[in-house]
Amino acid sequence: SMFFIFIYIHIGRGLYYSSYHFISVWISGVSIIFLLMGTAFIGYVLPWGQMSFWGATVITNLLSAIPYVGEMLTMWIWGGFSINNATLTRFFSLHFILPFILFMFIIFHIFFLHETGSSNPTGIPLNIDKIPFHPYFTFKDLFGYMIFFMFFLFMIFLTPFIFFDPDNFI
């Protein structure tokens, strides 16, 4: 989806500008991407169609490859010996809880970024010719968010099934 494309661009920019030197910012960002992938996977399973079922089967079976605890972990996630309604109930609960945890990590990420400062691509510390963040960048960002949300709402209300997998309607 476009959201993950923007996330990958953000990660690529961070790699290009060597932002990984700021350890706390980098670790919180990596945690965010793993939480995003987990939330997206669980959301992919929730329609409970054919692609969702088999996607959940394949991905959760990967956990069984973990030595000693893999089989037990897989059966615990499934809630039985195979994927069933207990699995779907657990995924619904996790899909509700994970965004709150994700929001907390995003707040930490922004806090750590403000503590360390953004990476400067030139490496030259310039304290002149700076403009304040508010109101200039605040209004620019709000305008960008409004444009994005107008497009987002258009997609949700007028073409809700455009990105769905056709096999999930079987």
XYZ file of C-alpha atoms in Angstrom:
170
model
C 0.000 0.000 0.000
C 0.990 3.637 -0.273
C 1.528 3.830 3.476
C 4.284 1.230 3.358
C 5.796 2.884 0.304
C 6.116 6.105 2.325
C 7.575 4.141 5.248
C 10.182 2.521 2.972
C 11.065 5.934 1.516
C 11.487 7.211 5.069
C 13.761 4.266 5.924
C 15.760 4.778 2.721
C 16.224 8.443 3.536
C 17.394 7.506 7.026
C 19.924 5.069 5.593
C 21.134 7.580 3.023
C 21.682 10.304 5.622
C 23.270 7.884 8.159
C 20.530 8.402 10.706
C 21.330 5.020 12.204
C 24.082 6.687 14.232
C 21.332 7.946 16.553
C 20.741 4.599 18.258
C 17.596 5.435 20.245
C 15.876 6.952 17.210
C 16.931 4.020 15.030
C 15.802 1.324 17.485
C 12.438 2.985 17.993
C 12.040 3.264 14.205
C 12.886 -0.402 13.661
C 10.420 -1.332 16.404
C 7.786 0.754 14.622
C 8.337 -1.028 11.301
C 8.043 -4.455 12.949
C 4.838 -3.401 14.718
C 3.496 -2.030 11.426
C 4.244 -5.280 9.624
C 2.579 -7.271 12.412
C -0.499 -5.056 12.378
C -0.719 -5.237 8.576
C -0.395 -9.032 8.604
C -3.090 -9.406 11.241
C -5.333 -7.005 9.304
C -4.753 -9.104 6.161
C -6.062 -12.157 8.000
C -9.212 -10.506 9.361
C -11.415 -10.748 6.214
C -11.149 -14.541 6.723
C -11.298 -15.419 3.040
C -9.227 -18.026 1.231
C -6.134 -15.850 0.804
C -6.406 -14.679 4.406
C -6.717 -18.200 5.764
C -3.787 -19.596 3.809
C -1.674 -16.518 4.435
C -2.232 -16.951 8.177
C -1.436 -20.664 7.892
C 1.848 -20.112 6.086
C 3.095 -17.178 8.167
C 2.166 -18.652 11.540
C 3.706 -21.991 10.534
C 7.017 -20.145 10.127
C 7.047 -19.831 13.912
C 7.194 -23.617 14.201
C 10.754 -23.485 12.835
C 11.968 -21.892 16.089
C 13.856 -24.590 18.006
C 12.299 -26.002 21.191
C 9.397 -23.558 21.531
C 8.211 -23.178 17.936
C 5.510 -25.847 17.932
C 4.148 -24.718 21.291
C 4.195 -21.052 20.202
C 2.371 -21.857 16.969
C -0.315 -23.842 18.749
C -0.682 -21.067 21.332
C -1.219 -18.451 18.603
C -3.673 -20.724 16.802
C -5.587 -21.554 19.977
C -5.605 -25.225 18.978
C -4.099 -27.628 16.489
C -5.018 -25.582 13.440
C -6.223 -22.116 12.520
C -9.799 -21.713 13.713
C -12.179 -19.178 15.280
C -9.934 -18.813 18.341
C -7.143 -17.625 16.043
C -9.438 -15.075 14.439
C -10.571 -13.812 17.856
C -6.965 -13.402 18.980
C -6.087 -11.590 15.771
C -9.064 -9.229 16.195
C -7.879 -8.385 19.714
C -4.276 -7.889 18.627
C -5.346 -5.783 15.653
C -7.178 -3.498 18.080
C -4.356 -3.296 20.679
C -1.330 -2.975 18.372
C -2.165 0.524 17.029
C -2.113 1.897 20.579
C 1.284 0.312 21.182
C 2.382 1.613 17.793
C 1.254 5.124 18.716
C 3.309 4.923 21.907
C 6.400 3.914 19.905
C 5.808 6.766 17.448
C 5.675 9.226 20.357
C 8.971 7.750 21.653
C 10.452 8.004 18.153
C 9.556 11.683 17.876
C 10.765 12.346 21.424
C 14.119 10.678 20.718
C 14.396 12.589 17.443
C 13.897 15.888 19.238
C 16.461 14.873 21.874
C 19.190 14.002 19.351
C 18.185 16.313 16.504
C 17.681 15.405 12.878
C 20.565 14.239 10.772
C 22.167 16.965 8.703
C 23.053 15.724 5.205
C 25.863 18.240 4.791
C 27.355 17.604 8.233
C 27.989 21.317 8.677
C 26.263 22.758 11.756
C 24.577 25.949 10.643
C 22.714 27.932 13.259
C 21.914 30.831 10.973
C 19.078 31.328 8.523
C 16.711 28.980 10.357
C 12.989 29.515 10.521
C 10.838 28.367 13.447
C 8.946 25.088 13.125
C 5.672 26.690 14.105
C 3.774 28.172 12.265
C 5.567 27.588 8.938
C 6.081 23.827 8.927
C 2.995 23.182 11.033
C 0.691 24.715 8.445
C 2.565 23.090 5.585
C 2.204 19.689 7.228
C -1.459 20.264 8.062
C -2.134 21.161 4.426
C -0.385 17.953 3.299
C -2.390 15.889 5.792
C -5.636 17.426 4.589
C -4.827 16.581 0.958
C -3.875 13.036 1.944
C -7.024 12.506 4.023
C -9.252 13.837 1.234
C -7.697 11.263 -1.125
C -7.932 8.602 1.595
C -11.612 9.294 2.276
C -12.321 9.254 -1.467
C -10.747 5.798 -1.696
C -12.609 4.502 1.368
C -16.089 5.725 0.513
C -16.160 5.556 -3.280
C -13.886 2.595 -4.121
C -13.682 0.464 -0.955
C -12.839 -2.869 -2.628
C -10.252 -1.667 -5.125
C -7.262 -3.130 -3.263
C -8.932 -6.314 -1.997
C -7.748 -9.685 -3.171
C -10.461 -11.246 -5.385
C -9.876 -14.683 -3.873
C -11.057 -13.393 -0.515
C -14.579 -13.028 -1.945
C -14.881 -16.778 -2.555
